[in-house]
XYZ file of C-alpha atoms in Angstrom:
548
model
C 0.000 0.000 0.000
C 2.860 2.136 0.707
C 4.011 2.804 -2.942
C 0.169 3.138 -4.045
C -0.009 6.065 -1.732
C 3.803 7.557 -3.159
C 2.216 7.580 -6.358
C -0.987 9.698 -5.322
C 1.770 11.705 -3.645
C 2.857 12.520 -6.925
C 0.048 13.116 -9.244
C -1.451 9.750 -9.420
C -2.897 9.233 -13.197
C -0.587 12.224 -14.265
C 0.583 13.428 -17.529
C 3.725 11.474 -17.003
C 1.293 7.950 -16.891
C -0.652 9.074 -20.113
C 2.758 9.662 -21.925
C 4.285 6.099 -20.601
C 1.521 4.383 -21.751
C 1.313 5.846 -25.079
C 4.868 5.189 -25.857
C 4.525 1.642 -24.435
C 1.049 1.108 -27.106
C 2.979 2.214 -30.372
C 5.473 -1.150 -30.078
C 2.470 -3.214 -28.733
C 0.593 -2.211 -32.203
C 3.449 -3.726 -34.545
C 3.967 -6.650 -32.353
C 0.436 -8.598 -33.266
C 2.260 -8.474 -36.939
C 5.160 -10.371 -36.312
C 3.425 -13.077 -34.033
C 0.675 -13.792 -37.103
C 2.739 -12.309 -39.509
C 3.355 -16.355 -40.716
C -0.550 -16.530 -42.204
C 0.397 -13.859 -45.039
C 4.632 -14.647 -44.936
C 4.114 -18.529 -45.300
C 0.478 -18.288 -46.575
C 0.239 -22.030 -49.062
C -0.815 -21.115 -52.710
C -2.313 -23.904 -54.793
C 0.820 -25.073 -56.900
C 1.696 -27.948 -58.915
C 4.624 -29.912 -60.556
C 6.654 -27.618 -63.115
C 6.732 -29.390 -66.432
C 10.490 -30.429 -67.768
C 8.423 -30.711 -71.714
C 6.751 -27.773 -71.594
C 9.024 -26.039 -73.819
C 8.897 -28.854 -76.594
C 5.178 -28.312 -76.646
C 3.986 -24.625 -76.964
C 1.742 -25.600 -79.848
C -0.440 -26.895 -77.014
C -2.927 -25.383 -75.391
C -2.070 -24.634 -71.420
C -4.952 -26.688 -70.147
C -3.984 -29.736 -72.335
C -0.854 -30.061 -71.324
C -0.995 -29.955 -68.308
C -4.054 -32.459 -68.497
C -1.179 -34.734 -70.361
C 1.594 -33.947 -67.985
C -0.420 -34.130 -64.427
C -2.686 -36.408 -62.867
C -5.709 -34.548 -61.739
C -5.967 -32.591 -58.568
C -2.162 -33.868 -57.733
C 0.103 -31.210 -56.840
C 3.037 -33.618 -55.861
C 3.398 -35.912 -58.714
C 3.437 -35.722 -62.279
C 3.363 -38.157 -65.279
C 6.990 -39.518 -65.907
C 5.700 -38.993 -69.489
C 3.089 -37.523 -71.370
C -0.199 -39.373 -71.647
C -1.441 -38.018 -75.021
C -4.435 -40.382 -75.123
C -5.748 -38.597 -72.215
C -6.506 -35.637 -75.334
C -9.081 -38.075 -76.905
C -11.130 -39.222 -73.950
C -14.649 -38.127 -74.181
C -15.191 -35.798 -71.847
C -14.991 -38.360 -69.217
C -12.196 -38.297 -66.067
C -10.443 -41.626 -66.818
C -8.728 -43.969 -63.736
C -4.799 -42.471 -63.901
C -4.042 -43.917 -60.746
C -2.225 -47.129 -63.082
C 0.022 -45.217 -64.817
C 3.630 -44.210 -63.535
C 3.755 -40.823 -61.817
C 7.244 -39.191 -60.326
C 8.292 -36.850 -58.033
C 8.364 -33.159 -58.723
C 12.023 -32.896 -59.591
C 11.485 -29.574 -61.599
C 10.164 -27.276 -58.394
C 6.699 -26.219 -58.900
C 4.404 -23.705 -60.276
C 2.797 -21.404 -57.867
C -0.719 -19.465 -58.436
C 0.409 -16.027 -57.610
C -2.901 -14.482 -57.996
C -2.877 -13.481 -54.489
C 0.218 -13.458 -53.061
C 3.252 -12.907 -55.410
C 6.242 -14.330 -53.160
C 6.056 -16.337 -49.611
C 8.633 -18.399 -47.896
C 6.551 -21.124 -49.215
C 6.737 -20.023 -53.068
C 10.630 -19.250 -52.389
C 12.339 -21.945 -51.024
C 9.323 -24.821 -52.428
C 8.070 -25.420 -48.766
C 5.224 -28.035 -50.143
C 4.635 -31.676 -50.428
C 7.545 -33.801 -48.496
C 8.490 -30.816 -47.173
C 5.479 -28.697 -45.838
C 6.266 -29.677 -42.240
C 8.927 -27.282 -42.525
C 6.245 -24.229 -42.372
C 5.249 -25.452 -39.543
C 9.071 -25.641 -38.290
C 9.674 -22.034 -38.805
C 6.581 -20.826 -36.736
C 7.177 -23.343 -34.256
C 11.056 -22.236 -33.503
C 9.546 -18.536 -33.753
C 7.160 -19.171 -30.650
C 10.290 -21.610 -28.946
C 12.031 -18.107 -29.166
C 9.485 -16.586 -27.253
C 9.611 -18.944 -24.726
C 13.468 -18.784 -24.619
C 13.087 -14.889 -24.197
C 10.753 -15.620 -21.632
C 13.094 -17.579 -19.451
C 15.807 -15.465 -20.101
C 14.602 -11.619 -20.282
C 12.363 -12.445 -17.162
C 15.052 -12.820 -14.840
C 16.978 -10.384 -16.293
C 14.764 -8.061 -15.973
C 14.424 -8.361 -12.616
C 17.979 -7.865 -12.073
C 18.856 -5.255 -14.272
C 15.797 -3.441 -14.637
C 12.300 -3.095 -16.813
C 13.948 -0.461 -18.818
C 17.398 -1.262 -19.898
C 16.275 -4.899 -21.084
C 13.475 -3.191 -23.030
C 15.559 -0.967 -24.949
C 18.137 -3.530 -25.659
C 14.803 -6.062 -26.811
C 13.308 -3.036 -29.078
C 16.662 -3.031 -30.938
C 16.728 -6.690 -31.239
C 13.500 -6.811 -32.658
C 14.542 -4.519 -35.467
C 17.661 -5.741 -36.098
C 16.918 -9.316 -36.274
C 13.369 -8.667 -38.556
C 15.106 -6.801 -40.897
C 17.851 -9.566 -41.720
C 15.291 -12.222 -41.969
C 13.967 -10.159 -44.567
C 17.515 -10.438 -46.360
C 17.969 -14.063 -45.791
C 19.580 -16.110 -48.204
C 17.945 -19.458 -46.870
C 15.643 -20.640 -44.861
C 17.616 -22.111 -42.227
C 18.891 -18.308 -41.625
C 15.206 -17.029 -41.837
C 14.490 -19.861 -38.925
C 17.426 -18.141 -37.133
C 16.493 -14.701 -37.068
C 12.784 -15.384 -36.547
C 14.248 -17.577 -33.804
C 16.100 -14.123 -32.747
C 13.231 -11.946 -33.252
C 10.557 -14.088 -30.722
C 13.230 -13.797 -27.886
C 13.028 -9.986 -28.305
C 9.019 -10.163 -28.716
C 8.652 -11.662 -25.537
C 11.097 -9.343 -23.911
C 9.320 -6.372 -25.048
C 5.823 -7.760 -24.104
C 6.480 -8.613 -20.205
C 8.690 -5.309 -19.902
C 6.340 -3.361 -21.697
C 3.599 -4.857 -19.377
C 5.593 -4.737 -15.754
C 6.600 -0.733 -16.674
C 3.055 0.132 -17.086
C 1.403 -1.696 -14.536
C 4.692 -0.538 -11.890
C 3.847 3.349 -12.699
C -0.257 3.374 -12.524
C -2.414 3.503 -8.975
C -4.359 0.532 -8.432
C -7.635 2.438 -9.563
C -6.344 2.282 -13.306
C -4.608 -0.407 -13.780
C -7.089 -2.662 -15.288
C -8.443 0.098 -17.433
C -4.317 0.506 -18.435
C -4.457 -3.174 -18.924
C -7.387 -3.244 -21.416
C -6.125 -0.458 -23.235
C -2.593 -2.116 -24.012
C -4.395 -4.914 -25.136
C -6.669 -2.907 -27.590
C -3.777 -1.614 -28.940
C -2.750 -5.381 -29.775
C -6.292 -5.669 -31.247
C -6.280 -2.694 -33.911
C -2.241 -4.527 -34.679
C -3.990 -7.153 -36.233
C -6.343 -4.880 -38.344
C -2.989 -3.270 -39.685
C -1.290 -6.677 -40.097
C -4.760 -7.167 -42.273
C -4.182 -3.497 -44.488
C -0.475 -4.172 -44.966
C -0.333 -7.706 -45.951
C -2.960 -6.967 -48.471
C -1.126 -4.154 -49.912
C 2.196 -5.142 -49.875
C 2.118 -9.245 -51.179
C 5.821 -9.679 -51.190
C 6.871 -11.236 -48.607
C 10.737 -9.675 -47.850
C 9.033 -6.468 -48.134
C 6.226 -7.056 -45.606
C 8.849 -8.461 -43.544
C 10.553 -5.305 -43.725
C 7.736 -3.197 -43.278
C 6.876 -4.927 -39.855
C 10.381 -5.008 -38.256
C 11.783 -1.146 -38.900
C 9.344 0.727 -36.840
C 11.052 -1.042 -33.806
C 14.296 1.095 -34.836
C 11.941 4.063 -33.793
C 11.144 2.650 -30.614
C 14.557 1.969 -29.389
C 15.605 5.518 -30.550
C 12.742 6.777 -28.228
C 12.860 4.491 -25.244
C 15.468 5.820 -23.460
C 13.279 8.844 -22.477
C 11.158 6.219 -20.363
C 11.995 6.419 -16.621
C 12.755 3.258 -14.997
C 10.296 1.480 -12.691
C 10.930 3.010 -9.080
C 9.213 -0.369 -7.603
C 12.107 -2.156 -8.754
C 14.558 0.500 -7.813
C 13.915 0.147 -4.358
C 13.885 -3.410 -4.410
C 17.300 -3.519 -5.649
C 18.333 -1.011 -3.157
C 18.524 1.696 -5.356
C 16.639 4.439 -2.918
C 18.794 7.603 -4.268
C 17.668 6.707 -8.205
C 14.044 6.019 -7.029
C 14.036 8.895 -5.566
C 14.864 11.196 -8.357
C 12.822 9.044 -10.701
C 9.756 10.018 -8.269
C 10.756 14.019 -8.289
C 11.149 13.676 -12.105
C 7.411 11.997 -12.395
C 6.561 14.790 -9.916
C 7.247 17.443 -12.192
C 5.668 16.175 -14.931
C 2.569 15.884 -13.481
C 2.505 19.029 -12.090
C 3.602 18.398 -8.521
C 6.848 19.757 -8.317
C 6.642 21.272 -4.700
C 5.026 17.270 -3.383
C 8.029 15.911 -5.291
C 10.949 18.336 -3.843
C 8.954 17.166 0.315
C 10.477 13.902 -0.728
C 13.304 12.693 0.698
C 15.564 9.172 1.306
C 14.045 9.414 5.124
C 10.554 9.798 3.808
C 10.957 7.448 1.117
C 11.986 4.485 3.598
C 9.554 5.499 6.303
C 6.885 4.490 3.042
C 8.641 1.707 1.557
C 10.372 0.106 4.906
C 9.214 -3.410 4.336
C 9.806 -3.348 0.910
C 13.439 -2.363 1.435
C 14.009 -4.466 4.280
C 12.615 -7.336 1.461
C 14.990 -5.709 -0.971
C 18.204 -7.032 1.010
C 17.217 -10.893 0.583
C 17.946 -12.461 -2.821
C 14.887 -14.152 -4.580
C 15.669 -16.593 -7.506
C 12.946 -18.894 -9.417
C 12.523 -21.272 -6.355
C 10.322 -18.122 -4.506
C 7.965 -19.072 -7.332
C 6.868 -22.725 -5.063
C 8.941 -22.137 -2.220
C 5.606 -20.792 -0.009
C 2.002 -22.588 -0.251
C 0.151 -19.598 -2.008
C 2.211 -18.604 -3.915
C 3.204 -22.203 -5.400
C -0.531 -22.708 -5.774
C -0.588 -19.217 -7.991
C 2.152 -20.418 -9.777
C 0.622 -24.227 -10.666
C -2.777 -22.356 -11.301
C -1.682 -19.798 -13.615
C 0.653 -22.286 -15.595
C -3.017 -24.160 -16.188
C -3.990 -21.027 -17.770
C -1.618 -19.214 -19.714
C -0.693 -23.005 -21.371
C -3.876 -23.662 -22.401
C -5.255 -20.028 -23.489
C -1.873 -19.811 -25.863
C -2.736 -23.193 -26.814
C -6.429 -22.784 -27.890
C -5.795 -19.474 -29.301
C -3.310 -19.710 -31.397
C -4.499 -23.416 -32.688
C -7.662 -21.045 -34.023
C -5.228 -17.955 -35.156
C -2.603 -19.822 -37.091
C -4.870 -21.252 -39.538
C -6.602 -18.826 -40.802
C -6.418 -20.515 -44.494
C -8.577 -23.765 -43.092
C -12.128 -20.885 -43.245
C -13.245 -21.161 -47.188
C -13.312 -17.227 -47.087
C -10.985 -14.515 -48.040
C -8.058 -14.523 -45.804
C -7.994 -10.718 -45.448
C -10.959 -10.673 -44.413
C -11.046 -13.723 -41.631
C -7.658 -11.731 -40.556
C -10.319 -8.855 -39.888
C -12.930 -10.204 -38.772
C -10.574 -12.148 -36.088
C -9.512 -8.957 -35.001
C -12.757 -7.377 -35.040
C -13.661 -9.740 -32.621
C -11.816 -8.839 -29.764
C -13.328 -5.361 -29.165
C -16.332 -6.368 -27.583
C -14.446 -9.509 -26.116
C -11.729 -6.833 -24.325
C -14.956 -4.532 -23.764
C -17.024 -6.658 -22.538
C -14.263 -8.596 -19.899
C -13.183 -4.927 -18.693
C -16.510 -4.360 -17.336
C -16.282 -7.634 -15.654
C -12.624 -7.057 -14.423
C -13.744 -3.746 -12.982
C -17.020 -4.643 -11.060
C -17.054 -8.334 -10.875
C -13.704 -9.881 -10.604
C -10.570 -10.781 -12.055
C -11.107 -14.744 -10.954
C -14.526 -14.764 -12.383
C -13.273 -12.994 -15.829
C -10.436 -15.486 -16.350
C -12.630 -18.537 -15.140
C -15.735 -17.933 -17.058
C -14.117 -16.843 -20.608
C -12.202 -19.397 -20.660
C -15.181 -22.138 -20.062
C -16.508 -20.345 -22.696
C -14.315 -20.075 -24.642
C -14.006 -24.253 -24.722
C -17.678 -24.767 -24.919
C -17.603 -22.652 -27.870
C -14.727 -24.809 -29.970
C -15.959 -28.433 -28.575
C -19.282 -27.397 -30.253
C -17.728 -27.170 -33.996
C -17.290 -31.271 -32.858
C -20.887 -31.449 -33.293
C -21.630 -28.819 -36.267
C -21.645 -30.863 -39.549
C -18.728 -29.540 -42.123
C -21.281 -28.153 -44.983
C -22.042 -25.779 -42.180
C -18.902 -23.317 -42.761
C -20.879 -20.383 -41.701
C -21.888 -21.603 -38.703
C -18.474 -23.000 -37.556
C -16.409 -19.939 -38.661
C -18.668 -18.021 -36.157
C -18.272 -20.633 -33.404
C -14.170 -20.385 -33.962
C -14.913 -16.619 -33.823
C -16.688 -16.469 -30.788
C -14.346 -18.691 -29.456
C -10.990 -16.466 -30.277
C -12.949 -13.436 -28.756
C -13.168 -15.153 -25.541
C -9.646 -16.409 -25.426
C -8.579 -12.247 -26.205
C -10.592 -12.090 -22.986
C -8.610 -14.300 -21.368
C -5.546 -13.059 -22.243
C -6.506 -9.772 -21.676
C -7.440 -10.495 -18.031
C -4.360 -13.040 -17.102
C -1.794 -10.325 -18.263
C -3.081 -7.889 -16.384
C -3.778 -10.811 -13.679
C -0.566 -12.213 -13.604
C 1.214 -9.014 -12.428
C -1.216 -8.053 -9.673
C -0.721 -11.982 -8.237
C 2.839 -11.985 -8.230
C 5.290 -9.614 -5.700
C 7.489 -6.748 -7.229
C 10.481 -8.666 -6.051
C 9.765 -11.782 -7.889
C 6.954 -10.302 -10.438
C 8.860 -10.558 -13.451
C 10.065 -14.137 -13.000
C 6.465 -15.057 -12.171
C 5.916 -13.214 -15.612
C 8.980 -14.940 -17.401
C 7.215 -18.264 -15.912
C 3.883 -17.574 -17.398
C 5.145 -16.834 -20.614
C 7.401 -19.909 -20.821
C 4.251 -22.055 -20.772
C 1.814 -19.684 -22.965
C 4.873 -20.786 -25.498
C 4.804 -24.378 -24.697
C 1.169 -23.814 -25.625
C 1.900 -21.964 -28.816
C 4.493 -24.152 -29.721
C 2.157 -27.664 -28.863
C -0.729 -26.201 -31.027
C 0.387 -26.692 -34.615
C 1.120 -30.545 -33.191
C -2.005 -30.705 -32.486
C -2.940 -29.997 -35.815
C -1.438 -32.510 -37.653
C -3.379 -35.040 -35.657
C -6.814 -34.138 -37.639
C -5.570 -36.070 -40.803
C -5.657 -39.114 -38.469
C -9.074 -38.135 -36.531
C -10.721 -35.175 -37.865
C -12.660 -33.734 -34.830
C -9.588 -34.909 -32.583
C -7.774 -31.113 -32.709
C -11.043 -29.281 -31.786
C -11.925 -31.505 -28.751
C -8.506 -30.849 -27.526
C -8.299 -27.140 -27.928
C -12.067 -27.114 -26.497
C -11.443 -29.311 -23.317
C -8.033 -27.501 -22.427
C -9.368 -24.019 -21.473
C -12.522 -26.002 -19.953
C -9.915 -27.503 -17.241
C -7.791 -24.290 -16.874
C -11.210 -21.980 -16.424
C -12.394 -24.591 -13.633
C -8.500 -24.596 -11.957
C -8.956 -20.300 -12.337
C -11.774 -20.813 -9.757
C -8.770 -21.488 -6.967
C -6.832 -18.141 -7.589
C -6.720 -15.341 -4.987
C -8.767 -12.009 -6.246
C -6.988 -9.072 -6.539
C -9.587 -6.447 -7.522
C -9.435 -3.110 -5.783
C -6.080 -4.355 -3.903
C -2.668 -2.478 -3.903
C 0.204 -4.183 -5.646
C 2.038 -6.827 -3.465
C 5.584 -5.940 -2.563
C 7.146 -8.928 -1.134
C 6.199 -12.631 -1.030
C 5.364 -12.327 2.812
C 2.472 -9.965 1.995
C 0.854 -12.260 -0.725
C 1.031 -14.997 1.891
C -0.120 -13.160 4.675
C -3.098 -11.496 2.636
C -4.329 -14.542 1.529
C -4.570 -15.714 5.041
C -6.234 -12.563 6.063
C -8.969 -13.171 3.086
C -9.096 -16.865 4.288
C -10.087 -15.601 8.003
C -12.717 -13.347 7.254
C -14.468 -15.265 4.843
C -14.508 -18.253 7.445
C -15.722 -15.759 10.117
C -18.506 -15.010 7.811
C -19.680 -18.682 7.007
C -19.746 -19.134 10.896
C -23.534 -19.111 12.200
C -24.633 -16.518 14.818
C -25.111 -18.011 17.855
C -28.546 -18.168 19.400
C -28.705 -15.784 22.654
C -28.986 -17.508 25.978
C -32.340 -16.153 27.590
C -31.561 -14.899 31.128
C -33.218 -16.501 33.917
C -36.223 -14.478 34.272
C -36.816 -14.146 30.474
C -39.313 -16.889 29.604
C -39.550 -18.297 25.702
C -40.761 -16.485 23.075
């Protein structure tokens, strides 16, 4: 409570907290392009087998020959040589499964109607070897969940700000060579590169914001980082569709991140962490500084070192111990807020992106499902606000994702000739897993203490990319059992929403500062609610009071 009370010291929701957040948004906006940028980058064209006799035969028209040259509706074989009888059937679609077919040892030929160069056009990623699009998304999200693991504690020992900088120019950097690379093992690398920076910048960019905003506003802060993420993927949409190379949408994505580095080091680091690293003097100038922004110059020059530790003397006292990853299960609540919130951040990252990956499985216009799936989450990050706010971060994270569940377990039932009606079930479904995310985020950092928050947050996004990184697996299960994918991405946030049900609530509660005070509030919340299930106890009539 102590810090929450510095900060209304010193202007509370000031000018300097409107600025923060603004320059933490413009990153978040570009960031929902590189993590789907893979469904316009690697988007599959319909191609097949390049013909080595097609010069002997321009006399021939282009349907004939390749009527001659290819078996019908195969894209990996062709005809080892031309079946010219196939001219003279009558209109009929003769058995060609008897005749001898080869590999495509020519490359293929790509329909370029829509998009005029992918990853998949350049380097032939089809037939034997179409796993390897999934390869390259799949070491892009085990980047994330390397930057996760790494950045987190970093973070937490050299600061919020200095490992966000050094992650904005990463980002830039690294998605501008994989625009230049020669091959695609060097595009895995760099997109390997680049998700290690993306998850740096998101649990920075989140920990900075939330650190700096009273406890009124942060899940109004929360909501509007995330819509920021939202309108990313309506840009992703607009720029995709006008620029169809993909080098140059690669490009396009990764250089704005060159900005923000230039800009970040006006951002002021988090005085939370400052103090918990001992760092009073620094804090303290970082608190006059946000002072005079806001307009409270004369409250900021009252404060001094002594008044600073008679607010923060239990967090500096916590400051001299050393924390490490074991804090994270070292003491009962907060090992059961760690288990819990694994549950959900694995299987929201799981469902979510099994849904947003595939975005060429809808028979529509991919532009438009890339839309529409961002459409979506307005009302989804509207609507869970409201419930964040007045109802409840538990019941917000619980109930979308049991929605969220019900909703993809139904396309199980919903017969395939239905597209309309299961594109609007997967819809429905991706809204209320932006819900979820929007809430755990937010969730996450309120749970965990500033002096172990951002390994808690490094935690939580090492198994959001296990998630990530398990969906596309999942995927390649459906050409055994069709249905088999969707019941798994429907009962996963079904488990996690009913394991949400067992995490501590945090609304209208000051951010914890040390591990002691999450244990000892939970307690505290544990008492009164067992003083209140406790029955009154009927009065003892006195001696000369008869019964009623």
């Amino acid at each position: 409570m102590a810090f929450a009370s510095l900060l209304e010291h010193v202007g509370g929701m000031g000018r300097f907290q409107v600025a923060s957040v603004l320059l933490l948004a413009l990153p978040i906006l570009m960031m929902a392009s590189h993590n789907l940028l893979q469904n316009f980058t690697a988007a599959t064209s319909e191609h097949r087998c390049r013909l080595h006799w097609e010069a002997n035969a321009t006399s021939l028209d282009p349907q004939d020959l390749l009527k001659v040259s290819v078996p019908q509706g195969e894209r990996c074989r062709r005809f080892v040589t031309p079946q010219w009888w196939l001219l003279e059937a009558n209109g009929s679609s003769p058995n060609t499964s008897w005749l001898e077919t080869e590999p495509c040892r020519d490359g293929w030929t790509y329909d370029r109607s829509v998009f005029t160069s992918t990853i998949i056009t350049e380097w032939d990623l089809v037939c034997s070897s179409r796993s390897l699009k999934q390869l390259a998304q799949s070491l892009y999200m085990t980047g994330i969940l390397v930057g996760g693991i790494i950045f987190g504690g970093l973070s937490d020992r050299f600061g919020r700000r200095s490992l966000l900088t050094w992650c904005y120019l990463q980002m830039g950097t690294m998605g501008t060579c994989s625009s230049f690379a020669p091959t695609f093992t060097v595009y895995c690398l760099f997109r390997f590169l680049t998700g290690m920076a993306f998850s740096g910048i998101l649990l920075n960019s989140v920990s900075l914001s939330l650190e700096w905003m009273p406890t009124r506003t942060r899940a109004l802060v929360g909501t509007f980082m995330g819509y920021w993420y939202t309108i990313g993927q309506f840009l992703l949409a607009g720029v995709a569709y006008a620029i169809p190379d993909w080098r140059w949408l690669q490009l396009t994505v990764s250089l704005p991140f060159l900005c923000f580095f230039l800009y970040s080091w006006w951002l002021t680091e988090s005085a939370r962490w400052l103090v918990m690293v001992g760092k009073s003097h620094q804090a303290l100038k970082e608190l006059q500084k946000v002072a005079r922004i806001n307009g409270k110059k004369e409250e900021g020059e009252k404060l001094n070192i002594e008044v600073l530790r008679s607010y923060m003397q239990k967090e500096m006292a916590s400051s001299r111990s050393h924390h490490t990853v074991v804090d994270l299960v070292r003491t009962p609540v907060v090992r059961r807020i760690s288990c819990c919130l694994c549950f959900v951040w694995f299987s929201t990252s799981f469902a979510y992106y099994g849904l947003a990956m595939d975005l060429q499985n809808f028979d529509f216009n991919i532009y438009v499902i890339q839309l529409v799936f961002g459409a979506v989450d307005i009302p989804a990050k509207l609507v869970s606000i409201l419930t964040i706010t007045f109802v409840g971060r538990r019941f917000t994270q619980s109930f979308a994702l049991i929605l969220a569940g019900l909703a993809i377990l139904a396309n199980v039932l919903v017969p395939r000739d239905l597209r309309t009606l299961r594109t609007a079930l997967a819809v429905f479904g991706k809204g209320c897993l932006a819900a979820s995310f929007n809430c755990v985020f937010l969730y996450t950092g309120e749970l965990y203490p500033t002096v172990i928050r951002q390994t808690g947050m490094g935690l939580a996004n090492t198994m959001a990319r296990l998630g990530s990184i398990t969906a596309p697996l999942v995927k390649m299960a459906g050409e055994v059992f069709p249905t088999l994918p969707f019941i798994i991405y429907g009962a996963a946030p079904v488990v996690s929403g009913l394991v949400a049900i067992f995490l501590p609530e945090t609304r209208d509660t000051a951010l914890p500062e040390t591990v002691e005070e999450v244990e000892g509030r939970t307690k505290t919340q544990k008492d009164e609610a067992r003083h209140l299930q406790v029955p009154l106890q009927p009065t003892q009539p006195s001696s000369t009071t008869g019964p009623c």
